[in-house]
Structure formats: C-alpha cells, structure tokens
mmCIF file of C-alpha atoms in Angstrom:
data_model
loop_
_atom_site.group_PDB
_atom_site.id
_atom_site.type_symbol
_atom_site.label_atom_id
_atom_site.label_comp_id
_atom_site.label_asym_id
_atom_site.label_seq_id
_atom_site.Cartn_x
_atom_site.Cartn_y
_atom_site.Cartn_z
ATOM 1 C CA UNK L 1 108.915 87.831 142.042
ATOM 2 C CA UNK L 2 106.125 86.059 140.301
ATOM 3 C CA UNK L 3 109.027 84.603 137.579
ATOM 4 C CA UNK L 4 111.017 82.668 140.946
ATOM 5 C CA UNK L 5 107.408 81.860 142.180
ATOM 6 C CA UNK L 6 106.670 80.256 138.466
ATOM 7 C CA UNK L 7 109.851 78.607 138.174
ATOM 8 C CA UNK L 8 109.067 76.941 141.766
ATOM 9 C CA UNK L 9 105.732 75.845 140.422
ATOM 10 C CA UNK L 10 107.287 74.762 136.976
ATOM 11 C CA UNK L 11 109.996 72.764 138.899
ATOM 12 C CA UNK L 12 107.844 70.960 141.188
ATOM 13 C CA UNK L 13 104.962 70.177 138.225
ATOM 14 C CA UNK L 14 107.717 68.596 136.180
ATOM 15 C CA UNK L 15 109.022 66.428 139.393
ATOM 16 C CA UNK L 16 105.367 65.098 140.012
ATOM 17 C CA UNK L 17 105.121 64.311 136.231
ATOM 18 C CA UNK L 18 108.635 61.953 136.132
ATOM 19 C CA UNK L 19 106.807 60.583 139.335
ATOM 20 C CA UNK L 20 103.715 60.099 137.444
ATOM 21 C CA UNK L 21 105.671 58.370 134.472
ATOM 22 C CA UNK L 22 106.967 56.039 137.177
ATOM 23 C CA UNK L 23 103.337 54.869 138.626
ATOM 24 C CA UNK L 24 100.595 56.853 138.705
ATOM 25 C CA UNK L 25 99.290 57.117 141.794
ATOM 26 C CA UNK L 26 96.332 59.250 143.660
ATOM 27 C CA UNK L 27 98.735 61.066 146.152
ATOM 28 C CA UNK L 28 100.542 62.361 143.812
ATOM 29 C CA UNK L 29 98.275 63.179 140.672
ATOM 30 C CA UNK L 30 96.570 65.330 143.276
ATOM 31 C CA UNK L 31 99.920 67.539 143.971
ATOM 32 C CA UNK L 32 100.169 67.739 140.154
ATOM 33 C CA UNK L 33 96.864 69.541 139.986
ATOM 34 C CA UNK L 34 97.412 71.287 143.298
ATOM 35 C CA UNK L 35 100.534 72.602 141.639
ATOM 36 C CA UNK L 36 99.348 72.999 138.420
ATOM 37 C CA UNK L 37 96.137 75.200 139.295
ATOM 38 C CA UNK L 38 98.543 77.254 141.192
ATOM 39 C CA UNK L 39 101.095 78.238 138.725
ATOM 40 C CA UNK L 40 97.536 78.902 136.252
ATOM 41 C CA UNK L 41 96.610 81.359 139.419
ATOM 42 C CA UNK L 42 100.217 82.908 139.283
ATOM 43 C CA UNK L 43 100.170 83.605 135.487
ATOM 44 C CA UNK L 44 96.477 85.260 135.628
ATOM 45 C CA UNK L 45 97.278 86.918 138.585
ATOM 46 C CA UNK L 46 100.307 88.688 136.528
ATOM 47 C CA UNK L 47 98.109 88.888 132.927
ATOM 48 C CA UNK L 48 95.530 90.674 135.015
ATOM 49 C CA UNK L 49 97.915 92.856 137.318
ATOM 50 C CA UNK L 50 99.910 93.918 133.760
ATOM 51 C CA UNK L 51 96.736 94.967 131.795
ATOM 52 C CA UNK L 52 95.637 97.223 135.107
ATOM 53 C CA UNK L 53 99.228 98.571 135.229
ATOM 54 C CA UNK L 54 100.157 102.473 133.451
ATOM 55 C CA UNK L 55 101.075 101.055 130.173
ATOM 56 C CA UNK L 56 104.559 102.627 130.275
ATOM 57 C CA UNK L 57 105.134 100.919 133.852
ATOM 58 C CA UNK L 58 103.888 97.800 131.915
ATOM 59 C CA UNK L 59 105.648 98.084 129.037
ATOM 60 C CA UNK L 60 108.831 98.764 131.204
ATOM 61 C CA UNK L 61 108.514 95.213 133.525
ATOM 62 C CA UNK L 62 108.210 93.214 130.003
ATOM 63 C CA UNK L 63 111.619 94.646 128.617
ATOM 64 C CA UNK L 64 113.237 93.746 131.512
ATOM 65 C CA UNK L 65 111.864 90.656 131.535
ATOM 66 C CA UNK L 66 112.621 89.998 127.701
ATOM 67 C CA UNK L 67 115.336 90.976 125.245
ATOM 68 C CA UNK L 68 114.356 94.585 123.309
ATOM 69 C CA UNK L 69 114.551 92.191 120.216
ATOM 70 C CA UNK L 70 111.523 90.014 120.933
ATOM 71 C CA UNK L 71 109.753 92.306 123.432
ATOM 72 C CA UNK L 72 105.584 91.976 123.058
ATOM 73 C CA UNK L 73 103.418 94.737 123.682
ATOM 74 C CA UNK L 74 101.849 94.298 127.052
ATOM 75 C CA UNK L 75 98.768 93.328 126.067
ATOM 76 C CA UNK L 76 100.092 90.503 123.799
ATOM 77 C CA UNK L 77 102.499 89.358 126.755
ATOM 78 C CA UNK L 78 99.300 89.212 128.929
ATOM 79 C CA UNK L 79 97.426 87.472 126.563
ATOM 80 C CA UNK L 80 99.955 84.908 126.365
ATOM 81 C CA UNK L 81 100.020 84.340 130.291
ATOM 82 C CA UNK L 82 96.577 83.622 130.093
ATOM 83 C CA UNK L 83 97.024 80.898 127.274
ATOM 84 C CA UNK L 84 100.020 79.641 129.501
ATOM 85 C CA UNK L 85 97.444 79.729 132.481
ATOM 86 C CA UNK L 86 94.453 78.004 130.667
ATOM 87 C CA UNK L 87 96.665 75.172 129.515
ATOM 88 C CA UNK L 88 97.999 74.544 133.267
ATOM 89 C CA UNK L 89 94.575 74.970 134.472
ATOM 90 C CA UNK L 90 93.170 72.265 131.971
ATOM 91 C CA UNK L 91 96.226 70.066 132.855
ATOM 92 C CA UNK L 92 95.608 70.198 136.764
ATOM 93 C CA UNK L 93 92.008 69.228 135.995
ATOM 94 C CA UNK L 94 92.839 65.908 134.270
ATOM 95 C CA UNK L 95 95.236 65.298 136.955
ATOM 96 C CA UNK L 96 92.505 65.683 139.449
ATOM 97 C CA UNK L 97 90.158 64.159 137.471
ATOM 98 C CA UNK L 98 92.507 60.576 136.752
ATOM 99 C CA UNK L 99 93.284 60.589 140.423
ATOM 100 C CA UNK L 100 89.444 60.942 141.548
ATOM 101 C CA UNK L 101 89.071 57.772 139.237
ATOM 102 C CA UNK L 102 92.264 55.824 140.713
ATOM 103 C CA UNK L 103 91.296 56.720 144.203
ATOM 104 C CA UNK L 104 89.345 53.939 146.433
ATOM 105 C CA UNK L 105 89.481 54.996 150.675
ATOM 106 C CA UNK L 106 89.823 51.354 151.310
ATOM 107 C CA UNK L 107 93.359 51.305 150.551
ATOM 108 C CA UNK L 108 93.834 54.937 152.521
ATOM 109 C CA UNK L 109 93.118 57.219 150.020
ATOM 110 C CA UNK L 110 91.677 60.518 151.235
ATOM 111 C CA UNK L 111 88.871 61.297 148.445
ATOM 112 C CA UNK L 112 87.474 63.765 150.666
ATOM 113 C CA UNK L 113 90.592 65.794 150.668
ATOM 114 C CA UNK L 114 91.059 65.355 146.815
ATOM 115 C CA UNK L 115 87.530 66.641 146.475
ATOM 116 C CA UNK L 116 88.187 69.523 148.346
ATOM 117 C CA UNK L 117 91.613 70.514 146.751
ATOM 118 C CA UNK L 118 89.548 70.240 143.140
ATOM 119 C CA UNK L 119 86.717 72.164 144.451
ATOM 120 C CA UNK L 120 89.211 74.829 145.555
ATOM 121 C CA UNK L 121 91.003 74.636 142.359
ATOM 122 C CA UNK L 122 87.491 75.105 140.550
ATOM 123 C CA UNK L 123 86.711 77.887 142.921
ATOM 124 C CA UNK L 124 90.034 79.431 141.669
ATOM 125 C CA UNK L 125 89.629 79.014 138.233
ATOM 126 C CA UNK L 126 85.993 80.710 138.701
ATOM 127 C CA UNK L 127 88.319 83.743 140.255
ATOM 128 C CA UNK L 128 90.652 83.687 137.657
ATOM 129 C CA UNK L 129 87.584 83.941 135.198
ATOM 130 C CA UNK L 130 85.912 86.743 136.963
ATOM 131 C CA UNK L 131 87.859 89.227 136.689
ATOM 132 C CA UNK L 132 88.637 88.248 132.616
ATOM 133 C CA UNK L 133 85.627 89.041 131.172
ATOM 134 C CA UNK L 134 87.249 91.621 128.549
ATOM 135 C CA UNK L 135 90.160 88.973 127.667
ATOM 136 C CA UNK L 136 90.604 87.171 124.686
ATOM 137 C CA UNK L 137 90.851 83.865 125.300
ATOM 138 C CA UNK L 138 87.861 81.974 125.359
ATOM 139 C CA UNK L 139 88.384 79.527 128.741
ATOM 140 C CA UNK L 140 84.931 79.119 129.913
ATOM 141 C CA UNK L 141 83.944 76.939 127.207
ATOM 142 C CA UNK L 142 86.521 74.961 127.241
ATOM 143 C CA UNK L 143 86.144 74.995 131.038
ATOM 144 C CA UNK L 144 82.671 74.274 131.114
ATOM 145 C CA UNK L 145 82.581 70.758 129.881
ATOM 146 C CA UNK L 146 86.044 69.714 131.307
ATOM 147 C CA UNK L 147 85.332 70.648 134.692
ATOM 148 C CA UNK L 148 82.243 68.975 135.590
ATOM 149 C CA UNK L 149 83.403 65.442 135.759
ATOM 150 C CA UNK L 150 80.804 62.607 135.695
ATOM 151 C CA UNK L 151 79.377 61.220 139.488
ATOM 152 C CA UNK L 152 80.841 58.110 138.656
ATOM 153 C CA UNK L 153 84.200 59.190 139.752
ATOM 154 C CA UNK L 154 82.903 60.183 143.007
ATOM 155 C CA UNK L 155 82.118 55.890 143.333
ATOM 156 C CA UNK L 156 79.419 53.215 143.208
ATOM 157 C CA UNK L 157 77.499 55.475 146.028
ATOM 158 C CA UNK L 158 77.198 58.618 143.923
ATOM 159 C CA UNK L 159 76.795 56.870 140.738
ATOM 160 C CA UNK L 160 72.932 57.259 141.214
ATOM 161 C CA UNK L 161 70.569 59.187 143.700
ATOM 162 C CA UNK L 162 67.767 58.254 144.611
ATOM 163 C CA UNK L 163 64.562 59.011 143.144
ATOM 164 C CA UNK L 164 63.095 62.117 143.566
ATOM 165 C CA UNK L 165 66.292 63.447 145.676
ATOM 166 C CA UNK L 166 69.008 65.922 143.853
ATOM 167 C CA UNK L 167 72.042 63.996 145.555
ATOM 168 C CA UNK L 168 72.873 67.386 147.620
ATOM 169 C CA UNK L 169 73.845 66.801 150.900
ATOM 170 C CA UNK L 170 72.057 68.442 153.549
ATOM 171 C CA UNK L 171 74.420 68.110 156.507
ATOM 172 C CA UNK L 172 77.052 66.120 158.301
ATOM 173 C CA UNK L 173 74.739 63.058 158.427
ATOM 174 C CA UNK L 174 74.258 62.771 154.696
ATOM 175 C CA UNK L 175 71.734 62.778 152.287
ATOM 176 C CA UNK L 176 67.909 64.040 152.025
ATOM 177 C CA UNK L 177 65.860 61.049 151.700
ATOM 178 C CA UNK L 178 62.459 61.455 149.942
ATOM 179 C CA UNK L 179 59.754 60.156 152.610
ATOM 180 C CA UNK L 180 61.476 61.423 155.534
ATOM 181 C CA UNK L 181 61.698 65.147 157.625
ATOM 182 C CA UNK L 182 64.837 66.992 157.372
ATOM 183 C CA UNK L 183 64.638 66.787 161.402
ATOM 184 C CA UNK L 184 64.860 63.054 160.684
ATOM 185 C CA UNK L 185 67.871 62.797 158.431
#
C-alpha cells in the first residue's frame, strides 16, 4: 500500500511544483512542503518497518516489489528509502521556508497556519529521527542547520526581542515583557 500512497504523494508534489514554476506563491509552497514532509514520513515509515521485519519476510516484499535482476538486500533497499526520505524532507523545508519569507497577513496570508504545518513537519522529522539512531545516513546534521530558519522570516516583529526577554511567548496575550508581572502581561 505504501507504493499507491507514494505515488499519490509523488503526483501531487510534482503538480504543486509546475504550479510553483508558474508563480510562486505562499498557498501553495506550503502544500509542497505539507506534501513533501509526508511522502519523507511514508518512506521512513517503510525503511524502518522493513529493517524490524523477519529478514526473509523482508527480503520477500522487495522481490516483489523489484525484478530478481536488480533486487537489493533489505537493508540496502531501506537505506535507500531513507536517502529518498531525507531529500523530500530537505525539499519540504525550503518550500516552507521560501513561503514563510513570501508570506505578509496583510494580503490574507495565514502565517500562523504555515507556522504550524512547519512546526508539525519539524515535529515529524524529529519522529522520523528517533527511531533511526542505528541508520546510516547522517540527517541530523544536515537537519540541524537547515531547519532552524532565521526570526527574520517570522517579520519585522520577531526580527528582534526585547532586551533581557527570550522572545517565548507566554500565553494568548503575547510576550513577557521585562519590568512587568506575568499576572500583568
């Protein structure tokens, strides 16, 4: 099921990308990485479910998948999910990152919902890197530095906090303020 369910993913990615190549615009660099960090999740999910399979069973679901001719040992066809999963994962963090930097809520865009998809996507790619740890590939420094994009994105607001403050919001009516109570803010 998980080859339909990547097909799906690889259909739609390469629709938002002719879109893209048209006009970029925020709405729909954010379904790119939406779409993106979901096929990613789909190929871990299938590297990781292969290398905790019997290796016969394992071994058996990549021949039918492949011809006999070019078949990989399971371990090498996992491997090469996760490479497949790392690039789309990268990919669907530039596309969140370009539309974070095209968006602007005057004209209607929702940053706050773009912000929460990439969180989400972060928080998947965290998952994703969890339960790795005894892979090969070597995503979390690659990861480390792309995903933590610069407050300027966020807008002229978040550019800079206030002295003395850490920027981190301490409820629904925003930011800690040095000089003032909690209670107050």
């Amino acid at each position: 099921m998980y080859d339909i369910a990547l097909q799906c993913y690889r259909s739609a990615a390469a629709s938002y990308r002719s879109a893209v190549a048209r006009e970029e615009d925020v709405l729909t660099l954010s379904n790119l990485g939406d779409v993106l960090v979901q096929s990613g999740t789909c190929l871990y999910g299938v590297a990781r479910a292969l290398r905790n399979a019997d290796p016969d069973l394992a071994a058996a679901a990549i021949g039918s998948q492949m011809a006999a001719e070019v078949a990989a040992a399971p371990s090498e066809w996992a491997a090469a999910r996760e490479v497949e999963a790392q690039s789309d994962f990268m990919a669907g963090m530039s596309s969140y990152e370009a539309a974070c930097s095209m968006c602007d809520s005057s004209q209607g865009d929702d940053l706050p919902g773009l912000l929460c998809n990439w969180g989400s996507a972060l928080r998947s790619l965290a998952g994703c890197l969890q339960v790795r740890k005894h892979c090969r590939v070597p995503l979390a420094a690659s990861t480390a530095v792309a995903a933590s994009p610069p407050l300027s994105l966020l807008g002229p607001r978040c550019k800079t906090w206030p002295p003395g403050t850490s920027g981190v919001p301490t409820g629904s009516r925003g930011f800690f303020r040095p000089g003032r109570s909690r209670a107050a803010v």
